[in-house]
mmCIF file of C-alpha atoms in Angstrom:
data_model
loop_
_atom_site.group_PDB
_atom_site.id
_atom_site.type_symbol
_atom_site.label_atom_id
_atom_site.label_comp_id
_atom_site.label_asym_id
_atom_site.label_seq_id
_atom_site.Cartn_x
_atom_site.Cartn_y
_atom_site.Cartn_z
ATOM 1 C CA ILE L 1 0.000 0.000 0.000
ATOM 2 C CA PHE L 2 2.773 2.380 0.959
ATOM 3 C CA ARG L 3 4.589 1.969 -2.361
ATOM 4 C CA VAL L 4 1.354 2.308 -4.360
ATOM 5 C CA LEU L 5 0.543 5.585 -2.640
ATOM 6 C CA GLN L 6 4.032 6.856 -3.271
ATOM 7 C CA LEU L 7 3.617 6.040 -6.952
ATOM 8 C CA ILE L 8 0.283 7.903 -7.081
ATOM 9 C CA VAL L 9 1.849 11.001 -5.515
ATOM 10 C CA LEU L 10 4.767 10.902 -7.949
ATOM 11 C CA VAL L 11 2.431 10.552 -10.930
ATOM 12 C CA TYR L 12 0.360 13.490 -9.677
ATOM 13 C CA VAL L 13 3.416 15.708 -9.250
ATOM 14 C CA VAL L 14 5.096 14.852 -12.531
ATOM 15 C CA VAL L 15 2.154 14.306 -14.887
ATOM 16 C CA PHE L 16 -0.550 16.602 -13.561
ATOM 17 C CA SER L 17 1.259 19.389 -11.726
ATOM 18 C CA VAL L 18 4.408 19.776 -13.801
ATOM 19 C CA VAL L 19 3.381 18.584 -17.277
ATOM 20 C CA LEU L 20 -0.347 19.337 -17.577
ATOM 21 C CA GLU L 21 -0.634 22.339 -15.256
ATOM 22 C CA LYS L 22 2.783 23.684 -16.275
ATOM 23 C CA ALA L 23 3.857 24.403 -12.725
ATOM 24 C CA TYR L 24 7.316 25.197 -14.087
ATOM 25 C CA GLN L 25 5.959 28.403 -15.678
ATOM 26 C CA GLU L 26 6.172 31.940 -14.361
ATOM 27 C CA TYR L 27 2.974 33.802 -15.270
ATOM 28 C CA GLU L 28 2.184 37.441 -15.974
ATOM 29 C CA PRO L 29 -1.400 38.767 -16.449
ATOM 30 C CA VAL L 30 -2.165 40.513 -19.717
ATOM 31 C CA VAL L 31 -2.615 44.286 -19.843
ATOM 32 C CA ALA L 32 -4.699 45.479 -22.803
ATOM 33 C CA GLU L 33 -6.750 48.241 -24.410
ATOM 34 C CA THR L 34 -9.127 48.138 -27.378
ATOM 35 C CA TYR L 35 -9.642 50.090 -30.587
ATOM 36 C CA SER L 36 -12.845 49.519 -32.582
ATOM 37 C CA LYS L 37 -14.618 50.648 -35.760
ATOM 38 C CA LEU L 38 -18.006 49.864 -37.289
ATOM 39 C CA LYS L 39 -18.525 50.175 -41.023
ATOM 40 C CA GLY L 40 -21.566 49.877 -43.243
ATOM 41 C CA ALA L 41 -24.587 51.679 -44.690
ATOM 42 C CA ALA L 42 -28.332 51.175 -44.239
ATOM 43 C CA ASP L 43 -31.737 52.621 -45.024
ATOM 44 C CA LEU L 44 -33.712 54.548 -42.405
ATOM 45 C CA ASN L 45 -37.078 55.886 -43.567
ATOM 46 C CA SER L 46 -35.850 56.095 -47.174
ATOM 47 C CA SER L 47 -32.650 57.882 -46.142
ATOM 48 C CA ILE L 48 -29.169 56.380 -46.326
ATOM 49 C CA VAL L 49 -27.315 56.357 -43.006
ATOM 50 C CA ASP L 50 -23.828 55.172 -42.062
ATOM 51 C CA ALA L 51 -21.674 54.769 -38.976
ATOM 52 C CA ASN L 52 -21.378 58.533 -38.506
ATOM 53 C CA ASP L 53 -25.157 58.696 -38.059
ATOM 54 C CA LEU L 54 -25.642 55.619 -35.886
ATOM 55 C CA VAL L 55 -22.468 55.143 -33.802
ATOM 56 C CA ILE L 56 -23.329 57.674 -31.099
ATOM 57 C CA PRO L 57 -21.458 58.491 -28.945
ATOM 58 C CA PRO L 58 -18.554 57.985 -31.339
ATOM 59 C CA LEU L 59 -16.072 57.105 -28.595
ATOM 60 C CA MET L 60 -16.614 54.824 -25.600
ATOM 61 C CA GLU L 61 -14.119 53.140 -23.304
ATOM 62 C CA ASN L 62 -13.813 49.445 -24.193
ATOM 63 C CA ALA L 63 -17.249 49.505 -25.838
ATOM 64 C CA ILE L 64 -19.102 50.636 -28.946
ATOM 65 C CA PHE L 65 -22.799 51.419 -29.514
ATOM 66 C CA ILE L 66 -24.780 51.271 -32.749
ATOM 67 C CA THR L 67 -28.344 52.600 -33.059
ATOM 68 C CA THR L 68 -30.900 50.079 -34.315
ATOM 69 C CA ASN L 69 -34.088 52.020 -33.532
ATOM 70 C CA VAL L 70 -34.798 55.650 -32.736
ATOM 71 C CA VAL L 71 -37.875 57.560 -31.520
ATOM 72 C CA THR L 72 -37.776 61.369 -31.906
ATOM 73 C CA ASN L 73 -39.891 64.112 -30.297
ATOM 74 C CA HIS L 74 -39.931 67.891 -30.774
ATOM 75 C CA GLU L 75 -40.491 69.314 -27.290
ATOM 76 C CA VAL L 76 -41.124 72.697 -25.675
ATOM 77 C CA GLN L 77 -40.147 73.592 -22.129
ATOM 78 C CA ASN L 78 -42.842 74.647 -19.599
ATOM 79 C CA SER L 79 -45.662 73.500 -21.861
ATOM 80 C CA THR L 80 -48.646 71.532 -20.515
ATOM 81 C CA CYS L 81 -50.222 68.283 -21.638
ATOM 82 C CA PRO L 82 -52.720 65.681 -20.345
ATOM 83 C CA LEU L 83 -51.159 62.733 -18.536
ATOM 84 C CA TYR L 84 -52.205 59.167 -19.320
ATOM 85 C CA ASP L 85 -50.967 55.606 -19.342
ATOM 86 C CA ALA L 86 -51.728 53.826 -22.612
ATOM 87 C CA LYS L 87 -51.656 50.438 -20.844
ATOM 88 C CA ASN L 88 -54.037 51.567 -18.088
ATOM 89 C CA LEU L 89 -56.347 54.403 -19.159
ATOM 90 C CA SER L 90 -58.096 54.469 -15.773
ATOM 91 C CA MET L 91 -55.028 56.104 -14.239
ATOM 92 C CA TYR L 92 -54.548 59.870 -13.893
ATOM 93 C CA ASP L 93 -58.245 60.702 -14.218
ATOM 94 C CA CYS L 94 -59.096 64.302 -13.436
ATOM 95 C CA HIS L 95 -58.949 65.082 -9.697
ATOM 96 C CA ASP L 96 -57.154 61.773 -9.003
ATOM 97 C CA PRO L 97 -55.571 62.096 -5.519
ATOM 98 C CA VAL L 98 -52.128 61.422 -6.999
ATOM 99 C CA CYS L 99 -52.371 64.518 -9.194
ATOM 100 C CA LYS L 100 -51.301 66.911 -6.461
ATOM 101 C CA GLU L 101 -50.093 70.294 -7.620
ATOM 102 C CA GLY L 102 -46.330 70.688 -7.325
ATOM 103 C CA ASP L 103 -45.567 66.982 -7.169
ATOM 104 C CA TYR L 104 -43.603 65.366 -9.961
ATOM 105 C CA VAL L 105 -44.868 62.325 -11.835
ATOM 106 C CA GLN L 106 -43.155 59.464 -10.035
ATOM 107 C CA PHE L 107 -40.954 57.100 -12.039
ATOM 108 C CA GLN L 108 -41.418 59.235 -15.177
ATOM 109 C CA ASN L 109 -39.839 62.230 -16.980
ATOM 110 C CA TYR L 110 -43.179 63.847 -17.762
ATOM 111 C CA GLY L 111 -42.888 66.866 -15.444
ATOM 112 C CA MET L 112 -44.947 68.154 -12.485
ATOM 113 C CA TYR L 113 -48.671 68.187 -11.771
ATOM 114 C CA THR L 114 -50.438 71.528 -12.260
ATOM 115 C CA GLY L 115 -53.504 70.639 -10.192
ATOM 116 C CA THR L 116 -55.750 71.221 -13.226
ATOM 117 C CA CYS L 117 -57.246 68.980 -15.904
ATOM 118 C CA LEU L 118 -57.057 68.807 -19.701
ATOM 119 C CA PRO L 119 -59.271 67.004 -22.227
ATOM 120 C CA LEU L 120 -57.855 63.968 -24.039
ATOM 121 C CA THR L 121 -59.228 61.964 -26.947
ATOM 122 C CA LEU L 122 -57.813 58.499 -27.651
ATOM 123 C CA ASN L 123 -59.190 56.185 -30.314
ATOM 124 C CA GLY L 124 -62.390 58.248 -30.456
ATOM 125 C CA THR L 125 -62.888 58.157 -26.682
ATOM 126 C CA LYS L 126 -63.036 61.490 -24.873
ATOM 127 C CA MET L 127 -61.774 61.780 -21.298
ATOM 128 C CA SER L 128 -60.392 64.286 -18.820
ATOM 129 C CA LYS L 129 -56.917 63.739 -17.400
ATOM 130 C CA CYS L 130 -54.570 65.406 -14.932
ATOM 131 C CA ALA L 131 -52.417 68.097 -16.505
ATOM 132 C CA VAL L 132 -48.627 68.193 -16.194
ATOM 133 C CA ARG L 133 -46.136 70.937 -16.974
ATOM 134 C CA GLY L 134 -42.828 69.957 -18.460
ATOM 135 C CA TRP L 135 -41.331 69.171 -21.871
ATOM 136 C CA CYS L 136 -44.425 68.325 -23.922
ATOM 137 C CA ALA L 137 -44.337 67.425 -27.618
ATOM 138 C CA ASN L 138 -46.177 68.907 -30.611
ATOM 139 C CA VAL L 139 -47.104 72.028 -28.632
ATOM 140 C CA ASP L 140 -49.620 74.534 -29.987
ATOM 141 C CA PRO L 141 -47.838 77.908 -29.700
ATOM 142 C CA LYS L 142 -51.122 79.687 -29.111
ATOM 143 C CA THR L 143 -52.300 77.658 -26.114
ATOM 144 C CA ASN L 144 -48.928 76.216 -25.036
ATOM 145 C CA VAL L 145 -50.688 72.858 -24.773
ATOM 146 C CA GLY L 146 -49.291 69.741 -26.368
ATOM 147 C CA GLU L 147 -49.159 66.013 -25.807
ATOM 148 C CA LEU L 148 -46.964 63.568 -23.957
ATOM 149 C CA PRO L 149 -43.721 62.751 -25.807
ATOM 150 C CA ASN L 150 -44.178 59.730 -28.023
ATOM 151 C CA ASP L 151 -42.581 56.682 -26.357
ATOM 152 C CA PRO L 152 -44.139 53.583 -27.925
ATOM 153 C CA ASP L 153 -43.105 49.991 -27.550
ATOM 154 C CA PRO L 154 -40.204 49.511 -30.015
ATOM 155 C CA ASP L 155 -41.856 46.426 -31.412
ATOM 156 C CA ASP L 156 -44.809 48.623 -32.450
ATOM 157 C CA THR L 157 -42.702 51.141 -34.420
ATOM 158 C CA PRO L 158 -41.105 49.209 -37.290
ATOM 159 C CA THR L 159 -40.676 52.334 -39.418
ATOM 160 C CA SER L 160 -37.969 53.653 -37.066
ATOM 161 C CA ILE L 161 -35.898 50.457 -37.085
ATOM 162 C CA VAL L 162 -32.705 50.529 -39.132
ATOM 163 C CA ASP L 163 -32.705 47.484 -41.389
ATOM 164 C CA GLY L 164 -29.549 45.831 -42.664
ATOM 165 C CA LEU L 165 -27.300 46.516 -39.672
ATOM 166 C CA GLU L 166 -26.710 42.808 -39.158
ATOM 167 C CA ASN L 167 -24.503 42.887 -42.245
ATOM 168 C CA TRP L 168 -22.269 45.687 -40.968
ATOM 169 C CA SER L 169 -18.691 44.789 -39.986
ATOM 170 C CA LEU L 170 -16.902 45.385 -36.711
ATOM 171 C CA PHE L 171 -13.125 45.778 -36.644
ATOM 172 C CA LEU L 172 -11.554 45.335 -33.215
ATOM 173 C CA ARG L 173 -7.848 45.674 -32.516
ATOM 174 C CA LEU L 174 -6.356 44.600 -29.202
ATOM 175 C CA ASN L 175 -3.145 46.251 -28.041
ATOM 176 C CA TYR L 176 -1.790 44.065 -25.267
ATOM 177 C CA ALA L 177 1.374 43.619 -23.221
ATOM 178 C CA PHE L 178 3.056 41.421 -20.626
ATOM 179 C CA PRO L 179 5.226 43.927 -18.703
ATOM 180 C CA ALA L 180 7.224 41.370 -16.698
ATOM 181 C CA PHE L 181 8.456 39.759 -19.914
ATOM 182 C CA ASP L 182 8.840 43.060 -21.815
ATOM 183 C CA ILE L 183 6.512 41.776 -24.564
ATOM 184 C CA THR L 184 4.088 44.018 -26.497
ATOM 185 C CA LYS L 185 1.767 42.851 -29.274
ATOM 186 C CA ASN L 186 -1.473 43.682 -31.094
ATOM 187 C CA SER L 187 -4.113 41.505 -32.733
ATOM 188 C CA ALA L 188 -4.091 43.225 -36.121
ATOM 189 C CA PRO L 189 -0.903 42.538 -38.065
ATOM 190 C CA LYS L 190 -3.397 42.150 -40.909
ATOM 191 C CA LEU L 191 -7.159 41.766 -41.393
ATOM 192 C CA LEU L 192 -8.168 38.395 -39.953
ATOM 193 C CA PRO L 193 -11.871 37.425 -39.977
ATOM 194 C CA GLY L 194 -12.823 35.826 -36.687
ATOM 195 C CA VAL L 195 -9.779 37.335 -34.974
ATOM 196 C CA ASN L 196 -10.158 41.082 -35.452
ATOM 197 C CA GLN L 197 -13.130 41.385 -37.830
ATOM 198 C CA TRP L 198 -16.709 40.084 -37.647
ATOM 199 C CA TYR L 199 -20.118 40.728 -39.136
ATOM 200 C CA ILE L 200 -22.676 41.895 -36.561
ATOM 201 C CA LYS L 201 -24.791 38.800 -37.253
ATOM 202 C CA GLU L 202 -21.789 36.555 -36.513
ATOM 203 C CA ILE L 203 -21.329 38.143 -33.092
ATOM 204 C CA LEU L 204 -25.041 37.867 -32.320
ATOM 205 C CA GLU L 205 -25.126 34.219 -33.372
ATOM 206 C CA GLY L 206 -22.078 33.534 -31.218
ATOM 207 C CA ALA L 207 -24.004 34.954 -28.244
ATOM 208 C CA GLY L 208 -27.074 32.852 -29.088
ATOM 209 C CA VAL L 209 -29.063 35.883 -30.290
ATOM 210 C CA GLN L 210 -31.065 36.477 -33.465
ATOM 211 C CA TRP L 211 -31.108 39.905 -35.158
ATOM 212 C CA ASN L 212 -34.920 40.060 -35.310
ATOM 213 C CA ASP L 213 -35.094 39.577 -31.515
ATOM 214 C CA VAL L 214 -32.933 42.600 -30.681
ATOM 215 C CA LYS L 215 -33.339 45.131 -33.492
ATOM 216 C CA GLY L 216 -36.282 46.816 -31.731
ATOM 217 C CA LYS L 217 -35.081 47.132 -28.129
ATOM 218 C CA GLY L 218 -31.363 46.522 -28.536
ATOM 219 C CA ALA L 219 -29.079 44.373 -26.388
ATOM 220 C CA ILE L 220 -25.793 44.365 -24.479
ATOM 221 C CA ILE L 221 -23.280 41.902 -25.916
ATOM 222 C CA LEU L 222 -20.040 40.995 -24.143
ATOM 223 C CA MET L 223 -17.063 40.125 -26.336
ATOM 224 C CA ASN L 224 -14.487 38.439 -24.113
ATOM 225 C CA ALA L 225 -10.950 37.769 -25.330
ATOM 226 C CA LYS L 226 -8.935 35.316 -23.235
ATOM 227 C CA PHE L 227 -5.187 34.861 -23.592
ATOM 228 C CA GLU L 228 -3.183 31.791 -22.613
ATOM 229 C CA CYS L 229 0.269 32.552 -24.045
ATOM 230 C CA ASP L 230 3.473 30.514 -23.968
ATOM 231 C CA PHE L 231 6.664 32.509 -24.513
ATOM 232 C CA ASN L 232 9.128 29.638 -24.260
ATOM 233 C CA PRO L 233 11.529 29.053 -27.192
ATOM 234 C CA GLY L 234 9.873 27.233 -30.067
ATOM 235 C CA SER L 235 6.377 28.404 -29.148
ATOM 236 C CA ASP L 236 4.493 31.238 -30.833
ATOM 237 C CA ASP L 237 1.056 30.687 -29.349
ATOM 238 C CA CYS L 238 -0.309 34.056 -28.237
ATOM 239 C CA LYS L 239 -3.679 34.558 -29.900
ATOM 240 C CA PRO L 240 -6.863 35.281 -27.952
ATOM 241 C CA THR L 241 -9.820 32.939 -27.755
ATOM 242 C CA TRP L 242 -13.095 34.829 -28.250
ATOM 243 C CA LYS L 243 -16.357 34.142 -26.457
ATOM 244 C CA PHE L 244 -19.598 36.115 -26.956
ATOM 245 C CA SER L 245 -22.527 36.344 -24.525
ATOM 246 C CA ARG L 246 -25.591 38.509 -23.899
ATOM 247 C CA LEU L 247 -25.642 40.462 -20.642
ATOM 248 C CA ASP L 248 -29.024 42.228 -20.549
ATOM 249 C CA LYS L 249 -31.149 39.070 -20.829
ATOM 250 C CA THR L 250 -29.822 35.991 -19.086
ATOM 251 C CA ASP L 251 -33.180 34.211 -18.752
ATOM 252 C CA PRO L 252 -35.064 33.279 -21.953
ATOM 253 C CA ASN L 253 -38.346 34.044 -20.162
ATOM 254 C CA GLN L 254 -37.267 37.491 -18.989
ATOM 255 C CA LYS L 255 -39.636 40.207 -20.238
ATOM 256 C CA PHE L 256 -38.985 43.232 -18.049
ATOM 257 C CA SER L 257 -36.086 45.642 -18.612
ATOM 258 C CA THR L 258 -34.307 44.010 -21.512
ATOM 259 C CA GLY L 259 -32.364 45.670 -24.291
ATOM 260 C CA PHE L 260 -30.399 48.915 -24.150
ATOM 261 C CA ASN L 261 -31.391 52.537 -24.779
ATOM 262 C CA TYR L 262 -30.559 56.089 -23.795
ATOM 263 C CA TYR L 263 -31.818 59.635 -24.454
ATOM 264 C CA GLU L 264 -30.039 62.496 -26.183
ATOM 265 C CA SER L 265 -31.266 66.050 -26.712
ATOM 266 C CA GLN L 266 -30.353 68.753 -29.208
ATOM 267 C CA TYR L 267 -31.379 72.300 -28.245
ATOM 268 C CA ASP L 268 -32.359 74.999 -30.683
ATOM 269 C CA PRO L 269 -29.507 77.547 -30.622
ATOM 270 C CA ALA L 270 -31.990 80.371 -31.244
ATOM 271 C CA ASN L 271 -34.409 79.260 -28.519
ATOM 272 C CA GLN L 272 -33.170 77.060 -25.690
ATOM 273 C CA THR L 273 -36.756 76.260 -24.647
ATOM 274 C CA HIS L 274 -37.105 74.111 -27.765
ATOM 275 C CA ARG L 275 -35.313 70.809 -28.210
ATOM 276 C CA ILE L 276 -35.335 67.577 -30.197
ATOM 277 C CA THR L 277 -35.131 64.532 -27.944
ATOM 278 C CA SER L 278 -34.206 61.158 -29.388
ATOM 279 C CA LYS L 279 -34.526 57.847 -27.589
ATOM 280 C CA ARG L 280 -31.921 55.565 -29.123
ATOM 281 C CA TYR L 281 -32.220 51.818 -28.885
ATOM 282 C CA GLY L 282 -29.313 49.729 -30.069
ATOM 283 C CA LEU L 283 -26.569 47.188 -29.643
ATOM 284 C CA LYS L 284 -23.880 47.942 -27.115
ATOM 285 C CA PHE L 285 -20.795 45.771 -27.557
ATOM 286 C CA GLU L 286 -18.575 45.635 -24.482
ATOM 287 C CA PHE L 287 -14.992 44.392 -24.767
ATOM 288 C CA ASN L 288 -13.199 42.510 -22.015
ATOM 289 C CA VAL L 289 -9.653 41.133 -22.111
ATOM 290 C CA SER L 290 -8.304 38.586 -19.626
ATOM 291 C CA GLY L 291 -5.668 35.906 -19.443
ATOM 292 C CA ARG L 292 -1.949 35.478 -18.901
ATOM 293 C CA GLY L 293 1.381 34.626 -20.481
ATOM 294 C CA GLY L 294 3.999 32.230 -19.160
ATOM 295 C CA LYS L 295 7.724 31.483 -19.348
ATOM 296 C CA PHE L 296 9.866 28.703 -17.909
ATOM 297 C CA SER L 297 11.186 29.413 -14.393
ATOM 298 C CA ILE L 298 13.649 27.136 -12.616
ATOM 299 C CA VAL L 299 12.485 28.565 -9.283
ATOM 300 C CA ASN L 300 8.844 27.606 -9.944
ATOM 301 C CA LEU L 301 9.938 24.127 -11.082
ATOM 302 C CA LEU L 302 11.904 23.503 -7.876
ATOM 303 C CA ILE L 303 9.002 24.772 -5.772
ATOM 304 C CA ALA L 304 6.615 22.395 -7.557
ATOM 305 C CA LEU L 305 8.949 19.424 -7.106
ATOM 306 C CA GLY L 306 9.581 20.316 -3.470
ATOM 307 C CA SER L 307 5.861 20.515 -2.781
ATOM 308 C CA GLY L 308 5.422 17.143 -4.446
ATOM 309 C CA LEU L 309 8.107 15.505 -2.339
ATOM 310 C CA ALA L 310 6.459 16.909 0.772
ATOM 311 C CA LEU L 311 3.280 15.086 -0.254
ATOM 312 C CA LEU L 312 5.099 11.769 0.011
ATOM 313 C CA SER L 313 4.775 12.001 3.788
ATOM 314 C CA VAL L 314 1.047 11.667 3.287
ATOM 315 C CA ALA L 315 1.623 8.127 2.004
ATOM 316 C CA SER L 316 2.847 7.005 5.434
ATOM 317 C CA LEU L 317 -0.168 8.564 7.170
ATOM 318 C CA VAL L 318 -2.657 7.009 4.758
ATOM 319 C CA THR L 319 -0.972 3.612 5.009
ATOM 320 C CA ASP L 320 -1.112 3.748 8.792
ATOM 321 C CA PHE L 321 -4.793 4.727 8.700
ATOM 322 C CA ILE L 322 -5.727 1.871 6.350
ATOM 323 C CA LEU L 323 -3.810 -0.776 8.316
ATOM 324 C CA SER L 324 -5.131 0.522 11.646
ATOM 325 C CA ASN L 325 -8.792 0.801 10.683
ATOM 326 C CA LEU L 326 -9.608 -1.104 7.495
ATOM 327 C CA TRP L 327 -7.254 -4.107 7.359
ATOM 328 C CA SER L 328 -8.651 -7.436 8.506
ATOM 329 C CA LYS L 329 -5.564 -7.980 10.732
ATOM 330 C CA LYS L 330 -5.604 -4.478 12.180
ATOM 331 C CA GLU L 331 -5.288 -5.658 15.806
ATOM 332 C CA HIS L 332 -2.119 -7.588 14.997
ATOM 333 C CA TYR L 333 -0.763 -4.509 13.183
ATOM 334 C CA LYS L 334 -1.518 -2.259 16.154
ATOM 335 C CA LYS L 335 0.398 -4.538 18.496
ATOM 336 C CA ILE L 336 3.412 -4.493 16.214
ATOM 337 C CA ARG L 337 3.144 -0.725 15.650
ATOM 338 C CA ASN L 338 2.971 0.005 19.352
ATOM 339 C CA ALA L 339 5.761 -2.358 20.298
ATOM 340 C CA GLU L 340 8.685 -0.478 21.789
ATOM 341 C CA LEU L 341 11.331 -3.119 21.960
ATOM 342 C CA ASP L 342 14.920 -2.079 22.362
ATOM 343 C CA GLU L 343 17.993 -4.219 22.600
ATOM 344 C CA ASP L 344 17.596 -4.677 26.403
ATOM 345 C CA ASP L 345 14.008 -5.876 25.866
ATOM 346 C CA LEU L 346 15.236 -8.349 23.311
ATOM 347 C CA ASN L 347 17.971 -9.641 25.626
ATOM 348 C CA ARG L 348 15.522 -9.950 28.521
ATOM 349 C CA ASN L 349 13.142 -11.955 26.340
ATOM 350 C CA VAL L 350 15.936 -14.229 25.206
ATOM 351 C CA GLY L 351 17.373 -14.482 28.753
ATOM 352 C CA SER L 352 14.011 -15.621 30.079
ATOM 353 C CA LEU L 353 14.362 -18.710 27.948
ATOM 354 C CA HIS L 354 17.695 -19.628 29.678
ATOM 355 C CA PRO L 355 17.762 -17.967 33.128
ATOM 356 C CA ASP L 356 20.901 -19.798 34.235
ATOM 357 C CA GLU L 357 23.075 -18.879 31.253
ATOM 358 C CA ASP L 358 24.740 -15.692 29.978
ATOM 359 C CA VAL L 359 22.707 -14.382 27.080
ATOM 360 C CA ASN L 360 25.874 -13.534 25.189
ATOM 361 C CA ASP L 361 26.873 -17.222 25.264
ATOM 362 C CA LEU L 362 23.655 -18.361 23.582
ATOM 363 C CA SER L 363 24.512 -17.224 20.130
ATOM 364 C CA ASP L 364 25.741 -20.672 19.228
ATOM 365 C CA ASP L 365 22.543 -22.387 20.385
ATOM 366 C CA PRO L 366 20.519 -23.006 17.142
ATOM 367 C CA GLU L 367 17.172 -23.082 18.950
ATOM 368 C CA THR L 368 17.808 -19.848 20.840
ATOM 369 C CA ALA L 369 19.226 -18.120 17.773
ATOM 370 C CA ALA L 370 16.059 -18.982 15.858
ATOM 371 C CA LYS L 371 13.849 -17.492 18.582
ATOM 372 C CA LYS L 372 16.011 -14.382 18.741
ATOM 373 C CA GLU L 373 15.692 -13.993 14.979
ATOM 374 C CA ALA L 374 11.904 -14.338 15.277
ATOM 375 C CA LEU L 375 11.813 -11.551 17.859
ATOM 376 C CA LEU L 376 13.905 -9.322 15.618
ATOM 377 C CA LYS L 377 11.469 -9.846 12.761
ATOM 378 C CA ALA L 378 8.650 -8.679 15.021
ATOM 379 C CA LEU L 379 10.157 -5.219 15.303
ATOM 380 C CA PRO L 380 8.091 -2.500 13.437
ATOM 381 C CA THR L 381 10.449 -2.081 10.528
ATOM 382 C CA GLY L 382 9.015 -0.660 7.315
ATOM 383 C CA PHE L 383 6.473 1.542 9.050
ATOM 384 C CA TYR L 384 8.479 4.391 10.549
ATOM 385 C CA TYR L 385 12.018 3.759 9.263
#
């Protein structure tokens, strides 16, 4: 048992730790930054648009955003409009207790209650709703009354969706370094599809996403590059492995708060109380770089071997445990293990066989010599020596 356990420990140290896990390597984590560009053209409401129109903001840290759907409103400051909820028209009826003058509309950007009411007609139905003062859209300059900014469900506004973006291309260059080894590289010595260039649809498919499922509300896609580099002589393996995943929707049944969008406003230089507000839905690609590079280190090799040799002591402990608790002759083993015979004990045992003779004169007696040899064999050799 003892020798088998020693063999197992040696195999673990040499095969698994040193060879497979490369315990002889010294490792340095990668340090990287990204540079990205989107290119393509598409049709939006019969107008041709390109990256300059849709990649807004044009510069993001380790990320890039492309607009897939946009909803625009022309708004006027301090105008009034009737408040309603298209999904629940019973809300915000005139004189509703929530419509308290001076309070803002909770969880919304609609403005503040005026304490008055305004008429509203929806789908031929006339009603009276609480009035709010804020940035209303389509305002009549004579009455200063307008309507709530248009904010429909993206799936209900197909005319504002930019078609054809799935065929645009993304170029992504990684500039990365391993400072401890004084090594600097980048991932674009030339154009390499699948390494530094992809179609949008390829990235989406890699994340398990279909274009038609995200073109309305957008999505957040993580592009993760992982390095596992070997800088030993004869090896030139330092290319990242890419993995794509969707961050905003991790459960297929998730309905609430999916996609990605943000608002931007452009103010009229001649009249700062007028603005154009756009709600942009789109794909946000986030870039993450992780990993390490390794080189041979004699110090790490000696540490790994030393740790392995230290494990050999475990073999003795395991052997003792098995023989003491699991072996069928464990009681016999315990007696031998606990025996503390020294040379005086041996002589006393031999002397008891011939009390009238000097023990040193018995070496020539065949019978006594055989018994002495049997006692010597009973000593616990092989267990602690």
